[in-house]
PDB file of C-alpha atoms in Angstrom:
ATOM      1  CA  UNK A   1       0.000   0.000   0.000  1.00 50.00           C
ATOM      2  CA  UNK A   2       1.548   3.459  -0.905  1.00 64.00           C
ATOM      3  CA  UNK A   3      -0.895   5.320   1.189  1.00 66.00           C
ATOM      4  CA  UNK A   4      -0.713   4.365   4.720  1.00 72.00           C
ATOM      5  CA  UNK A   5      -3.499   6.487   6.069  1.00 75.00           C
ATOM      6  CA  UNK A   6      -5.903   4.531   3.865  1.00 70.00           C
ATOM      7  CA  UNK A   7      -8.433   1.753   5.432  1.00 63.00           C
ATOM      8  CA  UNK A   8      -7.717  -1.753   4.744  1.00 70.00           C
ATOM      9  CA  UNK A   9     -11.223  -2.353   4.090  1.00 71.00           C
ATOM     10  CA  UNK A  10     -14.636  -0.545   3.352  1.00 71.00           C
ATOM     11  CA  UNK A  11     -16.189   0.498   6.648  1.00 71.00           C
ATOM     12  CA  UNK A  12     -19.921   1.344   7.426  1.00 68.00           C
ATOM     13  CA  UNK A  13     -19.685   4.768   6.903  1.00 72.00           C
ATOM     14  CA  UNK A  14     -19.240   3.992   2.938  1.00 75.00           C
ATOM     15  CA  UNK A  15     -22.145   1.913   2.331  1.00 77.00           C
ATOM     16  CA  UNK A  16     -25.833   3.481   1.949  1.00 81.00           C
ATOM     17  CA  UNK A  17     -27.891   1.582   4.590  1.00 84.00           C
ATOM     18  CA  UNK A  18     -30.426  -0.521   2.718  1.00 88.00           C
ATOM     19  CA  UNK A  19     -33.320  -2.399   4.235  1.00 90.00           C
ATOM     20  CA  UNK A  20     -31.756  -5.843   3.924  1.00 91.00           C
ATOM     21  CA  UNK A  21     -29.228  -4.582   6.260  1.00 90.00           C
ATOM     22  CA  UNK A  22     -31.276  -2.681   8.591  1.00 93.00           C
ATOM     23  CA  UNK A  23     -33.875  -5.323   9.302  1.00 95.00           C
ATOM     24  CA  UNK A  24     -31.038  -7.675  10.241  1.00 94.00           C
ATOM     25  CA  UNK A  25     -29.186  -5.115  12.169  1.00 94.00           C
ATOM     26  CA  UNK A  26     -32.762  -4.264  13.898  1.00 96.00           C
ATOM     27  CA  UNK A  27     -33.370  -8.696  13.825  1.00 97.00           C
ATOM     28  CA  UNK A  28     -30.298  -8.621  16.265  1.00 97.00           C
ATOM     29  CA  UNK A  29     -31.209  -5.812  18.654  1.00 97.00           C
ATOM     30  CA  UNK A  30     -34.554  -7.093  19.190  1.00 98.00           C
ATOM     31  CA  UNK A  31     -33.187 -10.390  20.299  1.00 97.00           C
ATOM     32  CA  UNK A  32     -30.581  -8.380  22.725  1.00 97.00           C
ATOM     33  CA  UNK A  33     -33.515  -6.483  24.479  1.00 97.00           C
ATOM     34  CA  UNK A  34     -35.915  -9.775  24.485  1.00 97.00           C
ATOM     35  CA  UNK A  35     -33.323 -11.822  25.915  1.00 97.00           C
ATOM     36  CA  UNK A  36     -32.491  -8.838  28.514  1.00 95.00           C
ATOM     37  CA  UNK A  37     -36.141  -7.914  28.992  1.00 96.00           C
ATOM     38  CA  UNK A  38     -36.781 -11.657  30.181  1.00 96.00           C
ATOM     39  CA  UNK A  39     -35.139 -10.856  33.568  1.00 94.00           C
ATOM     40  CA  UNK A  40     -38.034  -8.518  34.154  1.00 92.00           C
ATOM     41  CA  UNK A  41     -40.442 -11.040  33.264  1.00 93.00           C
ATOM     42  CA  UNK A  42     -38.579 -13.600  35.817  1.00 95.00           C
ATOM     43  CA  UNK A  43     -38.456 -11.205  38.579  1.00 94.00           C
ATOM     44  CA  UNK A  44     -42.401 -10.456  37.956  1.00 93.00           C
ATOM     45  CA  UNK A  45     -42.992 -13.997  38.562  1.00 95.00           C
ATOM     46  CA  UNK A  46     -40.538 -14.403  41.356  1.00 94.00           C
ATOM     47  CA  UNK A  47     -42.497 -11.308  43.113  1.00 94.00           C
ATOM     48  CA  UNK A  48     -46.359 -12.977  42.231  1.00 93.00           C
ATOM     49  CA  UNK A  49     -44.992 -16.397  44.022  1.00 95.00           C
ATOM     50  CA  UNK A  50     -42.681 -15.260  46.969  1.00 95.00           C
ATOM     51  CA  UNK A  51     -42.385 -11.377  47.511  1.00 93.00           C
ATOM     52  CA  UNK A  52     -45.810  -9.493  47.867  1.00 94.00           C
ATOM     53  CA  UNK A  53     -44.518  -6.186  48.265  1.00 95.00           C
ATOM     54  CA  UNK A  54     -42.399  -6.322  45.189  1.00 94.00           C
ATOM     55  CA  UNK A  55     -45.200  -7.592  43.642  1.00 95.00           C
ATOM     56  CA  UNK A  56     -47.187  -3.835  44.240  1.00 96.00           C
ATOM     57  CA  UNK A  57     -44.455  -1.813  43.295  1.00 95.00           C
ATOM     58  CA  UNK A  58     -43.802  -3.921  40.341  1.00 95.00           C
ATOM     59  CA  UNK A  59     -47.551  -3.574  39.111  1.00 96.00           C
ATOM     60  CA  UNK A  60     -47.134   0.572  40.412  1.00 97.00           C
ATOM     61  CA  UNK A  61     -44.658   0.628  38.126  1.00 96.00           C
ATOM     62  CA  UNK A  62     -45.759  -1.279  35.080  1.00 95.00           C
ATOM     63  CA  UNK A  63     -49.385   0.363  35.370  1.00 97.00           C
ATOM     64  CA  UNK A  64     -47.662   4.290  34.906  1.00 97.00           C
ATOM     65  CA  UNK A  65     -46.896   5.766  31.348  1.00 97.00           C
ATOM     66  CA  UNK A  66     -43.422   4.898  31.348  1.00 97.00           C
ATOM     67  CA  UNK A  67     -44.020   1.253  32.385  1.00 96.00           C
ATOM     68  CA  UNK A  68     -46.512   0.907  29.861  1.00 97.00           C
ATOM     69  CA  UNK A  69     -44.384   2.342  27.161  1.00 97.00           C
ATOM     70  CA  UNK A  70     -41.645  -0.391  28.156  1.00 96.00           C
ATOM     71  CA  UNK A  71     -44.231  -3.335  27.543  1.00 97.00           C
ATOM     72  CA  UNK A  72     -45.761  -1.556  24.710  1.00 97.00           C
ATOM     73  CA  UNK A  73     -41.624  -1.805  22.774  1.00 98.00           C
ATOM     74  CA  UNK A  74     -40.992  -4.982  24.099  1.00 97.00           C
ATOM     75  CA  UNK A  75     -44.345  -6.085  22.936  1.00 97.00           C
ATOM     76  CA  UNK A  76     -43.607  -4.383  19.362  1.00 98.00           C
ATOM     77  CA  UNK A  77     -39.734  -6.455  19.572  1.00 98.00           C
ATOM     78  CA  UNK A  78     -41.255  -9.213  20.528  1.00 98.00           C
ATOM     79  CA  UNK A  79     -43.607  -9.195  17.439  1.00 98.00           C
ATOM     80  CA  UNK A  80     -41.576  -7.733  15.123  1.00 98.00           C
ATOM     81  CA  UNK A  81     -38.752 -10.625  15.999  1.00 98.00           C
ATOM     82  CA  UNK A  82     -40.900 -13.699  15.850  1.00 98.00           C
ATOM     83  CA  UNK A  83     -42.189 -12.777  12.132  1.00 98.00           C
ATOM     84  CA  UNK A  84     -38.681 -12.018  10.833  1.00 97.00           C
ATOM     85  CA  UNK A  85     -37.921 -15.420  12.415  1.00 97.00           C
ATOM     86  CA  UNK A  86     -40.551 -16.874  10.294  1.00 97.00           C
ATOM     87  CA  UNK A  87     -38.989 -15.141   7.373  1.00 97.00           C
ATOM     88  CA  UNK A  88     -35.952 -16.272   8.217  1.00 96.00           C
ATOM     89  CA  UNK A  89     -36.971 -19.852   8.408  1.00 97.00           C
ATOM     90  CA  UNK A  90     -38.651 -19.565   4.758  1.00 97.00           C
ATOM     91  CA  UNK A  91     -34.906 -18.418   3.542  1.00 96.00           C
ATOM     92  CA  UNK A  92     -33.251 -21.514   5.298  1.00 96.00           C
ATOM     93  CA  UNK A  93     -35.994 -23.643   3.554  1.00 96.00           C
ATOM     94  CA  UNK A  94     -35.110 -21.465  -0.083  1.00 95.00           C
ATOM     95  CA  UNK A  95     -38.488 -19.735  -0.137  1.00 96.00           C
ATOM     96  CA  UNK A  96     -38.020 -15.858  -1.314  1.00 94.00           C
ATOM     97  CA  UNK A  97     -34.503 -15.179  -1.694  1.00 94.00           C
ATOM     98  CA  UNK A  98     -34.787 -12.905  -4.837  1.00 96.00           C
ATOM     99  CA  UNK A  99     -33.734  -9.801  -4.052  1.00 94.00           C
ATOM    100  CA  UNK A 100     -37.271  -8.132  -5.164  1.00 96.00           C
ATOM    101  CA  UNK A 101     -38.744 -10.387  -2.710  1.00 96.00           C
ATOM    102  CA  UNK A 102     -36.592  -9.844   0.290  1.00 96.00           C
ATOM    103  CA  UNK A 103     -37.792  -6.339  -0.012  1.00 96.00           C
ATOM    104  CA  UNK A 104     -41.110  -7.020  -0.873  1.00 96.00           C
ATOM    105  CA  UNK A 105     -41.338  -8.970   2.387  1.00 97.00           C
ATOM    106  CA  UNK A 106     -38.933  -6.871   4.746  1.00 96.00           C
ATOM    107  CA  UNK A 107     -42.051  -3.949   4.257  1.00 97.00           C
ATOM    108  CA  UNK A 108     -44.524  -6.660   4.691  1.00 97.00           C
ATOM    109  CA  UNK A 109     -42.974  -7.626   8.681  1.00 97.00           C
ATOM    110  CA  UNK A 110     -42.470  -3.680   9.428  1.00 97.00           C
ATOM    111  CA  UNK A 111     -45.655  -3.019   8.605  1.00 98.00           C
ATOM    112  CA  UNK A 112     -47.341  -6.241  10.035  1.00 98.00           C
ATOM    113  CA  UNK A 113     -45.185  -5.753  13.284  1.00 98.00           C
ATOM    114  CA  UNK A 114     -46.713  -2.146  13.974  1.00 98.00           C
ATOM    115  CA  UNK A 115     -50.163  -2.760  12.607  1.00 98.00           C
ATOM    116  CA  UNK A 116     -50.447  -6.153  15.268  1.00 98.00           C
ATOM    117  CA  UNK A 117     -48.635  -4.357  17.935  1.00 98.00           C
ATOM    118  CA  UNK A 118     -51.083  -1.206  17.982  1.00 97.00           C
ATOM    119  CA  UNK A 119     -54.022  -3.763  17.613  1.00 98.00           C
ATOM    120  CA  UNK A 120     -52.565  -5.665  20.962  1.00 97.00           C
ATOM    121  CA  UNK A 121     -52.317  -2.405  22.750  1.00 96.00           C
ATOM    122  CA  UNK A 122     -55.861  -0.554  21.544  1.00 95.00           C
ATOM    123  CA  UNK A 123     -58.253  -2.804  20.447  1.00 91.00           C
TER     124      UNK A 123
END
């Protein structure tokens, strides 16, 4: 290499983000905050069998606006991760790997992901 100062390979910050690469970046982070938002979900169930008190506070919290917005997201991630799982599985299976149809059905989960999460939370 004559230039030293130059990068050895592309980095992010070259590529325009596409939505094949967003919905696996956003595939990944849903999993991270599932996985982490399970220990609320144990320590909910720990409190209903064994700790009364934390039990009330727990509901307190989960029954304010900010608690609510926390299960409505994880509710939305939880959704939004199961059908790209299901889209994933098609792929592994050789279902709708054209590149028209990746697309076609990365728009179909984002929009099926917020319509079913907003039908969960107001209807």
């Amino acid at each position: 290499m004559q230039n030293k100062n130059r990068p050895i390979s592309p980095h992010l910050q070259i590529y325009k983000p596409q939505i094949t690469s967003i919905l696996s970046i956003a595939h990944r982070f849903t999993g991270i905050i599932l996985y982490s938002s399970s220990f609320l979900f144990t320590i909910f169930l720990f409190s209903l069998a064994f700790n009364e008190d934390l039990k009330n506070i727990l509901i307190s919290f989960f029954s304010s606006f900010y608690g609510k917005s926390i299960l409505f997201f994880i509710t939305l991630f939880f959704i939004y991760h199961f059908l790209n799982g299901i889209r994933h599985l098609f792929w592994d299976m050789g279902f709708g790997l054209k590149i028209v149809n990746v697309y076609i059905t990365g728009f179909i989960i984002i929009s099926l992901s917020l319509i079913l999460n907003f039908y969960i939370w107001f209807f």
